[in-house]
Coordinates of C-alpha atoms and ligand atoms in Angstrom, one line a residue:
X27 CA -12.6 -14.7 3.2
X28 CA -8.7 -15.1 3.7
X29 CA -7.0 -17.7 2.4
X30 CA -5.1 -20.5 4.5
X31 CA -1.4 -21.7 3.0
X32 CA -0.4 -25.0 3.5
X33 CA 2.9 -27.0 2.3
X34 CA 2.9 -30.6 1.2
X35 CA 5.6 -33.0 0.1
X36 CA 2.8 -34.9 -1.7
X37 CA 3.1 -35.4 -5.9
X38 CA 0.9 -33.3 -7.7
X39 CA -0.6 -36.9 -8.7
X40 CA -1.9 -37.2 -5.1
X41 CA -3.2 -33.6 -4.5
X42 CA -6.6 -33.8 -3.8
X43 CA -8.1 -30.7 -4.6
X44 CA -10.8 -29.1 -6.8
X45 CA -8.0 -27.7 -9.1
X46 CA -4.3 -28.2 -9.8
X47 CA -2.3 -25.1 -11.2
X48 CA 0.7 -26.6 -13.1
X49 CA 3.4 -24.0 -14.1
X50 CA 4.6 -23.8 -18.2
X51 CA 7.3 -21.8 -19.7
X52 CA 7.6 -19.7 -22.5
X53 CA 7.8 -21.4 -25.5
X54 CA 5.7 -24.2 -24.0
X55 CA 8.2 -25.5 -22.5
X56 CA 6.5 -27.8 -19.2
X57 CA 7.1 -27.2 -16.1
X58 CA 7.1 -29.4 -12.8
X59 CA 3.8 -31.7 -12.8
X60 CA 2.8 -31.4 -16.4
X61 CA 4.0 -34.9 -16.7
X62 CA 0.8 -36.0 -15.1
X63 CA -1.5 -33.3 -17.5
X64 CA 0.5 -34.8 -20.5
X65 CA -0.2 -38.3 -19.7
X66 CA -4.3 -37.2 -19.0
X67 CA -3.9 -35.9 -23.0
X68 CA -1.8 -39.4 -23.9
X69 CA 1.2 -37.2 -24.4
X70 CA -0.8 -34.7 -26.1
X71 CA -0.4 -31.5 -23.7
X72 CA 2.3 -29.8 -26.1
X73 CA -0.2 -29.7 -29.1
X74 CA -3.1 -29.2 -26.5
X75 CA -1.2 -26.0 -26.0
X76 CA -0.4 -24.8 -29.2
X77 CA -4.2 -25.2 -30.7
X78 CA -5.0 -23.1 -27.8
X79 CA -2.9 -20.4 -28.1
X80 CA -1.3 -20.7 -25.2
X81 CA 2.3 -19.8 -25.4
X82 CA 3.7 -19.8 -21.3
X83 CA 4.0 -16.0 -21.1
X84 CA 3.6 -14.5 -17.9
X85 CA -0.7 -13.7 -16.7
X86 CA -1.8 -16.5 -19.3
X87 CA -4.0 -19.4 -17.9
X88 CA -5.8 -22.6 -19.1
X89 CA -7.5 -25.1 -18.1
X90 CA -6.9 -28.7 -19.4
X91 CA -9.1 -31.7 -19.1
X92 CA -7.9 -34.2 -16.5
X93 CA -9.8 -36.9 -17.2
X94 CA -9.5 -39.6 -14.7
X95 CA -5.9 -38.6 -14.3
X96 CA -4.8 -37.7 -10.7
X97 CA -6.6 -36.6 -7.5
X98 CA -7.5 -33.7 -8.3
X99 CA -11.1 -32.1 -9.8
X100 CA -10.0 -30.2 -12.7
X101 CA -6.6 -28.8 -13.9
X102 CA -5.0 -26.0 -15.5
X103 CA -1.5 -24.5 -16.5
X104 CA -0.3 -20.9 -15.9
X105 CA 2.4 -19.2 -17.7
X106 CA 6.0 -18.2 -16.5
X107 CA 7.5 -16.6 -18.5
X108 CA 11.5 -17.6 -19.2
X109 CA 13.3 -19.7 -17.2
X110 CA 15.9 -16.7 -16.8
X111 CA 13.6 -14.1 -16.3
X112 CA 12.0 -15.8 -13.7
X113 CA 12.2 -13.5 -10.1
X114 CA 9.9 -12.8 -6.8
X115 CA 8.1 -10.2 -8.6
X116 CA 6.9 -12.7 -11.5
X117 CA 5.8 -15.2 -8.8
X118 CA 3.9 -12.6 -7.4
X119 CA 2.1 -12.2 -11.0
X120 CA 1.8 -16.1 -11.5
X121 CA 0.1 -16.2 -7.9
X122 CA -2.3 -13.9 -9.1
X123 CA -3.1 -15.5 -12.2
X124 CA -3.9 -19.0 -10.6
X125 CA -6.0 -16.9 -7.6
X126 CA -7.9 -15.1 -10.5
X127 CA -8.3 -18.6 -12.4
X128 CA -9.1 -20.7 -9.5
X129 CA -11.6 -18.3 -7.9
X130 CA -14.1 -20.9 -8.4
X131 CA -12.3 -23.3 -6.8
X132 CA -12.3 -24.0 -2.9
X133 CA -9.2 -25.7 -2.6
X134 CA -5.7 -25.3 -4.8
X135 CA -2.7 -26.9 -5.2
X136 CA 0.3 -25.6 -7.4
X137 CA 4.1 -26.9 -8.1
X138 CA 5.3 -23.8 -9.1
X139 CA 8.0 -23.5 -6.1
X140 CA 9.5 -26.7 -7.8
X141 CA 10.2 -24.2 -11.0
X142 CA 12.0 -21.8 -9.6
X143 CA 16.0 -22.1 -9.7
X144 CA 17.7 -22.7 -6.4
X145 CA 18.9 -18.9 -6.6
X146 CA 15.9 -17.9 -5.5
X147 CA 15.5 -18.6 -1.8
X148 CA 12.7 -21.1 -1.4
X149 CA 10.7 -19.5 1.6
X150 CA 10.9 -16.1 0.2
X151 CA 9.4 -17.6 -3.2
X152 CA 6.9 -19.0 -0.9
X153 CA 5.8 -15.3 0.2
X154 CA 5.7 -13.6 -3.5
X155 CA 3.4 -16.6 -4.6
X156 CA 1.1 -15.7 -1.7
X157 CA 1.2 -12.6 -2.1
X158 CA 0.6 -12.9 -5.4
X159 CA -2.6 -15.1 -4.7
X160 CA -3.6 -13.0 -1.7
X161 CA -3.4 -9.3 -3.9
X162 CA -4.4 -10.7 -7.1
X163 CA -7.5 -12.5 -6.1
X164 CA -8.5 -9.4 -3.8
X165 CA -11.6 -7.8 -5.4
X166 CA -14.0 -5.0 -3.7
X167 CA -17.5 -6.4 -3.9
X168 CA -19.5 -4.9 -1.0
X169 CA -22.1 -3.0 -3.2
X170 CA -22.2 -5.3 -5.6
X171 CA -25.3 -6.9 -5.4
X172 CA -25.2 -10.1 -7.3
X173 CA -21.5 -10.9 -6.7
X174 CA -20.4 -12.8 -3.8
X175 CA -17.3 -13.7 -2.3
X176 CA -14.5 -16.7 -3.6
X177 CA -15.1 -19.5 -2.4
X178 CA -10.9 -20.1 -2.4
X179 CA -10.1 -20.8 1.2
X180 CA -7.0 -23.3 0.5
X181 CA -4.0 -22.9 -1.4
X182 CA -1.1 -26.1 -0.9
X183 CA 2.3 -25.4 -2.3
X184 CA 3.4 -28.8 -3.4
X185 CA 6.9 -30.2 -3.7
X186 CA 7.2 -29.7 0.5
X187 CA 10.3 -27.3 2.1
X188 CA 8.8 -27.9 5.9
X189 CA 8.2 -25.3 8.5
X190 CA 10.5 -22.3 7.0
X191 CA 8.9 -22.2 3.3
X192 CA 4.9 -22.5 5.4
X193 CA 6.5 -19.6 7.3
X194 CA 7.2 -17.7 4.2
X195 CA 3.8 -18.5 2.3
X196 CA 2.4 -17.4 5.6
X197 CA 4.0 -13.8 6.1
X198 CA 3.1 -13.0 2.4
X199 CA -0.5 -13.9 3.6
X200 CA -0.6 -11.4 6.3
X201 CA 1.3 -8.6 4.7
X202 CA -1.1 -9.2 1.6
X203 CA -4.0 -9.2 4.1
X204 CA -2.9 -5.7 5.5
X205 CA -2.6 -4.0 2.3
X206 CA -6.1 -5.4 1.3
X207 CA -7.4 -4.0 4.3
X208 CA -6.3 -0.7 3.0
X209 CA -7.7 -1.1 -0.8
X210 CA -11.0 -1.7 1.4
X211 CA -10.7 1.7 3.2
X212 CA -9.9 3.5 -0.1
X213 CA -12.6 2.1 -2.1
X214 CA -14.9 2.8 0.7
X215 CA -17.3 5.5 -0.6
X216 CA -16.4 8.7 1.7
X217 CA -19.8 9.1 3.1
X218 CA -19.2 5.6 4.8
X219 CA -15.7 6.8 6.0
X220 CA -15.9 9.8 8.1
X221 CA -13.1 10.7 10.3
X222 CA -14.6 9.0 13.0
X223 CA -15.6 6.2 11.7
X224 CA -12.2 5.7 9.8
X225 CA -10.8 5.8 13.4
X226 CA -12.6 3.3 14.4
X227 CA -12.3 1.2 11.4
X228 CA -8.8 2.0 12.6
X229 CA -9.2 0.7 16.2
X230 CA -11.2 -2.5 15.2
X231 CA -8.1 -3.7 13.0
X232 CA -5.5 -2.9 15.4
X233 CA -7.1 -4.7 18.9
X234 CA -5.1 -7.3 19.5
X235 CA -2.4 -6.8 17.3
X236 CA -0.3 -5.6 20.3
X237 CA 0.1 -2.1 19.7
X238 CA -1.2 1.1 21.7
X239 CA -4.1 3.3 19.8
X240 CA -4.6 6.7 20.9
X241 CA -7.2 8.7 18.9
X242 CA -7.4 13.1 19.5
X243 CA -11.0 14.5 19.0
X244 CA -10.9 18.3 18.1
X245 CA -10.7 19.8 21.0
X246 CA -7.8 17.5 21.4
X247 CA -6.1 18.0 18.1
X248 CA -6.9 22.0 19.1
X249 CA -5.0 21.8 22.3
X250 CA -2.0 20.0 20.4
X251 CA -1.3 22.7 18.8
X252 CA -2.4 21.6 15.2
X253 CA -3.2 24.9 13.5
X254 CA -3.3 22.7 10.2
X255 CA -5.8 19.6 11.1
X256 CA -8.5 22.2 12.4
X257 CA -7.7 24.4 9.0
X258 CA -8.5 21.9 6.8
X259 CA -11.3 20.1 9.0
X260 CA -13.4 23.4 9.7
X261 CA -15.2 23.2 6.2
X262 CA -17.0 20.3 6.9
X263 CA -19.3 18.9 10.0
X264 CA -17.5 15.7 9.6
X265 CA -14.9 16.6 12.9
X266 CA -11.2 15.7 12.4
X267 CA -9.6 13.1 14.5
X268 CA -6.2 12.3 14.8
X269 CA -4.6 8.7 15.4
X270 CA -2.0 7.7 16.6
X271 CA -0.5 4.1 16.7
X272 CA 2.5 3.4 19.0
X273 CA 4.3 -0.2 18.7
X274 CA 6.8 -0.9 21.2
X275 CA 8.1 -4.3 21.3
X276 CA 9.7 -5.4 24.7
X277 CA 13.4 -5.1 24.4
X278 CA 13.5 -2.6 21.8
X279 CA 16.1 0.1 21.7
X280 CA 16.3 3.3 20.8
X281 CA 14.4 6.5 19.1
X282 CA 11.4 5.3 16.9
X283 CA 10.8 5.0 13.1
X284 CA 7.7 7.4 12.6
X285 CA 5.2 6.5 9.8
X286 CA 2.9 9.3 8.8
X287 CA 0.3 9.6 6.6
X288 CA -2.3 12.0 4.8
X289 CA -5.6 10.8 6.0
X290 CA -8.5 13.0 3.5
X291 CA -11.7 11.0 3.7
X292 CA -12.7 13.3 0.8
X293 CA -10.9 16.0 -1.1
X294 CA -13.3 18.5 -2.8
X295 CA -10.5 21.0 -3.1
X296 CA -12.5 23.1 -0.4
X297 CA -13.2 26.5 -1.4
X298 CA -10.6 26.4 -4.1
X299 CA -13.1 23.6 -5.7
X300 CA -11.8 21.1 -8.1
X301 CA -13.8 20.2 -11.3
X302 CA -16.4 17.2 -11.5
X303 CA -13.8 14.7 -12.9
X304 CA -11.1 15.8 -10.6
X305 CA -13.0 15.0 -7.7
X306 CA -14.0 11.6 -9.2
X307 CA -11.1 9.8 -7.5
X308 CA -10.6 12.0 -4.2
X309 CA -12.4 9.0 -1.6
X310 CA -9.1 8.1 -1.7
X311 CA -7.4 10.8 -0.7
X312 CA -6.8 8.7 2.8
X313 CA -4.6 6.1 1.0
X314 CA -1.4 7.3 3.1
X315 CA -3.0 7.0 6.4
X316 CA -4.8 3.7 5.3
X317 CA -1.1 2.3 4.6
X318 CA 0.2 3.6 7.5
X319 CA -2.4 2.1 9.8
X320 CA -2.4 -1.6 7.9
X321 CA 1.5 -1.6 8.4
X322 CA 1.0 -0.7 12.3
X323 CA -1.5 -4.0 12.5
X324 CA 1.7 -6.9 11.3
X325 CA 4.2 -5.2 13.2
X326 CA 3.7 -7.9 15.8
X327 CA 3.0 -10.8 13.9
X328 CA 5.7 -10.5 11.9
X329 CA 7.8 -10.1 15.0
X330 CA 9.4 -6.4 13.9
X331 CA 12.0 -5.4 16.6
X332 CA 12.2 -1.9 16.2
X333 CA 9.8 0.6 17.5
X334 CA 7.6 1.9 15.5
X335 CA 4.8 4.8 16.1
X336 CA 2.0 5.5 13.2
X337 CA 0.6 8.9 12.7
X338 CA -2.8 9.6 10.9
X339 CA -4.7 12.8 10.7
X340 CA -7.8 12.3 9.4
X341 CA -10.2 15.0 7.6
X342 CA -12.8 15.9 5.0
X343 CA -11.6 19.3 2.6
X344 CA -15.0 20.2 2.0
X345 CA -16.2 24.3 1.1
X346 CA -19.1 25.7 3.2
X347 CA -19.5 29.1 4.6
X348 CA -17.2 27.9 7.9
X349 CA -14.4 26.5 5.3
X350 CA -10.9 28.2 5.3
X351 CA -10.7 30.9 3.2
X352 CA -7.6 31.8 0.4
X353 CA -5.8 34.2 2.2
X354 CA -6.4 32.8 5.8
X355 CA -3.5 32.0 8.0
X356 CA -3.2 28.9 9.6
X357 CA -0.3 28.4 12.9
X358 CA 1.0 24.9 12.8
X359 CA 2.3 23.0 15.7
X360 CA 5.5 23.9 15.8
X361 CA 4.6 27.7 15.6
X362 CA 5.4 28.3 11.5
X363 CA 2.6 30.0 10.4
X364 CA 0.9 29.3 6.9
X365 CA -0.7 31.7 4.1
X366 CA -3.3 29.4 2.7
X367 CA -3.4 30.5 -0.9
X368 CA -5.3 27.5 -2.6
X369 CA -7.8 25.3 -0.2
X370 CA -6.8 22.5 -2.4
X371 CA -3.2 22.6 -1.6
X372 CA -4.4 20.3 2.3
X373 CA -2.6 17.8 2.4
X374 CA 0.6 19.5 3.2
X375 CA -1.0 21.5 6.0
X376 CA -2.2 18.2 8.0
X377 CA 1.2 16.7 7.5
X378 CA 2.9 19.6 8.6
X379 CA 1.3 19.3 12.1
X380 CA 1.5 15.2 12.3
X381 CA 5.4 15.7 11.1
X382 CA 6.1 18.3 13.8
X383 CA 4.8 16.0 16.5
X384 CA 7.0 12.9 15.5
X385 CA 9.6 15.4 15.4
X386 CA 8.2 16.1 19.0
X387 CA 8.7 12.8 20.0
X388 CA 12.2 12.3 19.5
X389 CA 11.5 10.2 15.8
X390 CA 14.8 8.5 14.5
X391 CA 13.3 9.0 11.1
X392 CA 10.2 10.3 9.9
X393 CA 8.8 8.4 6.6
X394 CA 5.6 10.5 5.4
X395 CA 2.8 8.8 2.8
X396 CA 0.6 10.8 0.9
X397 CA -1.6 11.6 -2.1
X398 CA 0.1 14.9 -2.1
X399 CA 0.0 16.2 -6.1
X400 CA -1.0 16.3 -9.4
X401 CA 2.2 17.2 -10.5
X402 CA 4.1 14.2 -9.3
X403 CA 1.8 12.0 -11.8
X404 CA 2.4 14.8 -14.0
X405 CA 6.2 13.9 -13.8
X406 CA 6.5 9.9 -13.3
X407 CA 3.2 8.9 -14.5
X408 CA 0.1 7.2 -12.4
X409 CA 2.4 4.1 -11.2
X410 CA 5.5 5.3 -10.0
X411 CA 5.5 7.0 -6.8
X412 CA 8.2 10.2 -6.1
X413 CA 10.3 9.7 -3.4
X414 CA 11.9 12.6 -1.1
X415 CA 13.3 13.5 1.6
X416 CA 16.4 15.1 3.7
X417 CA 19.1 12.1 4.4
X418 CA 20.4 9.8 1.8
X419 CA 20.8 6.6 4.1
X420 CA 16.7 6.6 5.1
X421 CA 16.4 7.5 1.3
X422 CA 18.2 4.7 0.1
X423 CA 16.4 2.4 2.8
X424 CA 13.1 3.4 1.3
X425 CA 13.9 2.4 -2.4
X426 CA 15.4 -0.8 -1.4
X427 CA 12.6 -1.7 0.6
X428 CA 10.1 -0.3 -2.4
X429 CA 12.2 -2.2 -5.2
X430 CA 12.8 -5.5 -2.9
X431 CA 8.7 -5.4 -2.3
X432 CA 7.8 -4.8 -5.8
X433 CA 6.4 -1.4 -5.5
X434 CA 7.7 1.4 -8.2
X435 CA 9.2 4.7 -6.6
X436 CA 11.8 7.1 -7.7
X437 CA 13.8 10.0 -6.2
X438 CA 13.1 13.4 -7.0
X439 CA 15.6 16.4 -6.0
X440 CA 14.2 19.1 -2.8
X441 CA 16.3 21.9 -4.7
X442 CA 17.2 24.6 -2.3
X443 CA 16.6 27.0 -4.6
X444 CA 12.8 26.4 -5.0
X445 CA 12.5 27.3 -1.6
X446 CA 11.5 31.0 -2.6
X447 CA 8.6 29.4 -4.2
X448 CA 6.9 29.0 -0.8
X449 CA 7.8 32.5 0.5
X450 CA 4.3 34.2 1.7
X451 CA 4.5 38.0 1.6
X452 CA 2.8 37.8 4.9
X453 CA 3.7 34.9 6.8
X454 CA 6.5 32.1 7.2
X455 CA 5.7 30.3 3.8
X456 CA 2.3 29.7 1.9
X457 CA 0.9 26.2 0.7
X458 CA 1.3 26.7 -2.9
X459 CA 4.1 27.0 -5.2
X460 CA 4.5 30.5 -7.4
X461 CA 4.3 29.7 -10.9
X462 CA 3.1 25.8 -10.0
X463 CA 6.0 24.5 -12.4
X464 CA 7.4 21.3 -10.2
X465 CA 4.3 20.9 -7.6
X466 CA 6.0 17.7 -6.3
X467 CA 8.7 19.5 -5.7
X468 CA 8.0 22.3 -3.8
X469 CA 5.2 20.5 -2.0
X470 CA 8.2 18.2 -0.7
X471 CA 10.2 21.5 0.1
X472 CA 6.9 22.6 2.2
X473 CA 7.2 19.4 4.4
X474 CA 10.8 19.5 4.9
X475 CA 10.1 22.9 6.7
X476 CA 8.4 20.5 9.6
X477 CA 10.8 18.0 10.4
X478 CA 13.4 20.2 12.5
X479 CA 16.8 18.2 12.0
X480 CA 15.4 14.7 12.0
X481 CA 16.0 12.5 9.2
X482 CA 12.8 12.5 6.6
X483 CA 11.8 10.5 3.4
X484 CA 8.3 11.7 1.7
X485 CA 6.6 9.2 0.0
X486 CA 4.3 10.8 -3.4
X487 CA 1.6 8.3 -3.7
X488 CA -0.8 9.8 -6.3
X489 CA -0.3 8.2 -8.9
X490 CA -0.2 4.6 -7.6
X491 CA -2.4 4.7 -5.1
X492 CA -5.4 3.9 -7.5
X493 CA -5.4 1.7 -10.3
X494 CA -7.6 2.4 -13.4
X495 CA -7.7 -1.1 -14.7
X496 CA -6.3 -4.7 -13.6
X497 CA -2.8 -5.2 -13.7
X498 CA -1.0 -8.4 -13.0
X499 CA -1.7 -8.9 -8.5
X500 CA -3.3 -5.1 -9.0
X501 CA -6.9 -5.1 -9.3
X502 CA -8.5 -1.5 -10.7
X503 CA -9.3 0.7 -7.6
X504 CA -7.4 1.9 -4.5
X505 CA -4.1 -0.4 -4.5
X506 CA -3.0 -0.3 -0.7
X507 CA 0.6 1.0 -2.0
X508 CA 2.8 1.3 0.1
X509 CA 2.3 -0.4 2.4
X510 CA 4.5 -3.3 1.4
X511 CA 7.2 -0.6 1.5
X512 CA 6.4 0.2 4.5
X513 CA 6.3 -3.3 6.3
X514 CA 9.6 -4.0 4.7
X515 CA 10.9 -0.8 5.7
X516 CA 10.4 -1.4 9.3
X517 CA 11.7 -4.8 9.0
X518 CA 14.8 -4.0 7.8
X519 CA 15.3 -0.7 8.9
X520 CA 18.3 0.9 10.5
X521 CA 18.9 4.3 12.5
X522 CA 20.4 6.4 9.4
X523 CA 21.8 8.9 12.3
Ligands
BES606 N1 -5.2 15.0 -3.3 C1 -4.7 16.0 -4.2 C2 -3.6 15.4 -5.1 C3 -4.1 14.3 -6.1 C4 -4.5 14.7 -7.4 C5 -4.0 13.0 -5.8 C6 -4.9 13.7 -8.3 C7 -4.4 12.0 -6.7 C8 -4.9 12.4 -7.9 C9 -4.1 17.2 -3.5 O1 -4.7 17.5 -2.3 C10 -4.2 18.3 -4.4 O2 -5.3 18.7 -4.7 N2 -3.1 18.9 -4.9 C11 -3.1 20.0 -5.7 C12 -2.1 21.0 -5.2 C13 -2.2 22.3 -5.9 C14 -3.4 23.0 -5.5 C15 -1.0 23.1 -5.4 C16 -2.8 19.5 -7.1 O3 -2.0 18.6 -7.3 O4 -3.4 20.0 -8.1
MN607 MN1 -6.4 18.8 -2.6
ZN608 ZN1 -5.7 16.0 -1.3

């Protein structure tokens, strides 16, 4: 069930709701609308606290007996941290405390825009604590069979701010919405995603949303040219499709911004099979093109006036006696051709076709997403994403999109001199790196050989893209990063050329 925002001028006295979620500082220092909890304990609220435990760090949560006090059901108090450490990305945490606490609740009202300083811009505090709330309360439950869904339906940010701070609340509602839709897709179980299906999982969102959906069969994606998509796909009886997502606003100018992303519904490794536990995680192999697809669905809504045009291949790496062999050469769309050395090593071959055809089509930048390698977790860790690419300006515009939305990415070098790494002895290069020191690397080096002259950023999402345990509005799973970035990207973004 999504949750509805509303803003109210009312005192948290008057806010009738099952449960009021009153902001405290560290040291137990009370924030807006304790007054009313303290006067429910006859002053009592700062020794209420400290009996409890409860200190006002960041993530804690309590509920506190109301009494008679108020309008509301029942009441708690959430932790902020300090008042100088207080920024979007910790009321994106607090949000997902009091979504996580109140769960139980139907209807919520907090005061915790009336605790942030005026340096922080009210409507944009608005959208982290929705966001927070929206990402934080998110949990995947469909084969679960004795849990059901929260009941939380309404959240009211108290202390008022009118039309522009709903606006806010509202945006980080939607974004939040889209990046849940892609946690879904990546929790999915693979046998309920196949490529088709994940297409039309694809289409369903996107009807209506004011963009134009084109999706290639095989014998499409064959007659394009892409050499790499058939490759990967011809292991498995699952065929490949091929989407692509074109959002052109009236009155927009110029080239596009071209999204891409690497759409595996399941990576086995192919013939070049990965062990049990590597395998474990691989449904979500498809966390690039499940960004790339929930960002092409608030493009509209959020009234984005650049063009934008998504592109997600979409296949299963699966061995069988029809899978791509080691050794077998594969002729990508714009006519490289490709010694595939290690079956493993797919992602790079369907992005090489889906990042020639953006070049195709006259991109002004190409931003690629994908669950590329090992290695990059190897080098930054499971929650920082590596970041790419061939132009400093789009380079610059990605991490200030990624550190304005909260998500954790850093730049790696493309060294020229790696570029002998993916020399084949027998063709134009090969998918794997000699020696496999710096696999993010020359992985990145193998998609820069796609992209012609246009400006590219690549987007390493291993790591991040799947959560092994909760973390502040990050439940354990498939995490939808990215696409935050991504939405923000295309917001802000400007023609680096
Ligand atoms: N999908 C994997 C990368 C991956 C590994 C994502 C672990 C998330 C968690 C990718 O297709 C892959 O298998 N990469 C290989 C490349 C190697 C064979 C050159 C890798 O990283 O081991
Ligand atoms: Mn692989
Ligand atoms: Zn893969």
């Amino acid at each position: 069930m999504s949750i509805v925002f509303r803003v109210s001028a009312t005192s948290a006295s008057r806010a009738r709701v099952d449960l009021l979620a009153v902001p405290v500082f560290s040291g137990r220092l009370l924030g807006p609308g304790a007054e009313l909890l303290d006067e429910a304990l006859s002053g009592g609220l700062v020794a209420f606290l400290a009996s409890a435990g409860f200190e006002g760090k960041v993530g804690e949560t309590l509920m506190v007996p109301l009494g008679d006090s108020g309008a509301a059901k029942a009441a708690m108090v959430f932790g902020l941290g300090a008042e100088s450490s207080l920024s979007l990305e910790v009321l994106r945490k607090c949000g997902a405390a009091i979504a996580k606490r109140g769960s139980k609740a139907k209807s919520l009202a907090t005061t915790i825009l009336d605790a942030a300083p005026e340096s922080i811009d009210r409507t944009a505090a608005a959208q982290a604590v929705a966001e927070g709330c929206v990402l934080g309360g998110y949990r995947y439950i469909e084969h679960k069979t004795k849990s059901t869904a929260s009941p939380l339906g309404v959240i009211t940010l108290l202390g008022g701010g009118g039309a522009r701070v709903l606006a806010g609340a509202t945006r980080g509602a939607l974004i939040s919405e889209a990046t849940c839709w892609a946690r879904d897709l990546a929790n999915t179980p693979a046998a309920d995603k196949s490529p088709e299906v994940f297409a039309k999982a694809a289409q369903a969102l996107l009807r209506g949303k004011g963009v134009r959906v084109q999706v290639l069969g095989p014998e499409e994606i064959r007659r394009a040219r892409m050499g790499g998509v058939i490759g990967v796909a011809q292991g498995s009886p699952r065929k490949p499709r091929f989407v692509k997502i074109t959002y052109a606003p009236t009155g927009a100018r110029g080239p596009a911004l071209a999204l891409v992303g690497k759409g595996v519904v399941f990576d086995s490794g192919g013939l070049s099979l990965k062990t049990a536990s590597g395998m474990e995680a691989m449904k979500t192999d498809m966390s690039g093109a499940a960004a790339v697809i929930a960002t092409m669905s608030v493009l509209r809504d959020l009234g984005v006036k650049q063009k934008v045009i998504g592109y997600a291949p979409l296949v299963e790496n699966m061995p069988s006696g029809t899978a791509i062999r080691p050794g077998d050469v594969l002729k990508h769309r714009n006519g490289k051709t490709v010694e595939v050395l290690n079956t493993d090593a797919e992602g790079r071959l369907i992005l090489a076709d889906a990042l020639a055809l953006a070049a195709d089509d006259g991109a002004a930048a190409i931003v690629d997403v994908a669950t590329l390698t090992g290695a990059c977790m190897v080098a930054l860790g499971d929650k920082i994403a590596g970041l790419m690419g061939n132009n400093d300006s789009l380079r610059d515009q990605v991490q200030a999109a990624a550190d304005r939305v909260g998500e954790s990415v850093w730049p790696l070098p493309l060294p020229a001199e790696y570029k002998a790494l993916i020399e084949s002895e027998i063709a134009d290069l090969k998918n794997t790196g000699t020696g496999g020191y710096g696999g993010a690397l020359t992985a990145g080096l193998f998609l820069e050989a796609f992209v012609g002259s246009t400006p590219w950023a690549h987007i390493d999402i291993a790591g991040p893209s799947r959560a092994s345990a909760d973390s502040g509005y990050t439940p354990r799973g498939g995490t939808g990063f990215a696409t935050r970035t991504l939405i923000e990207l295309a917001r802000s973004f400007k023609n680096p050329k």
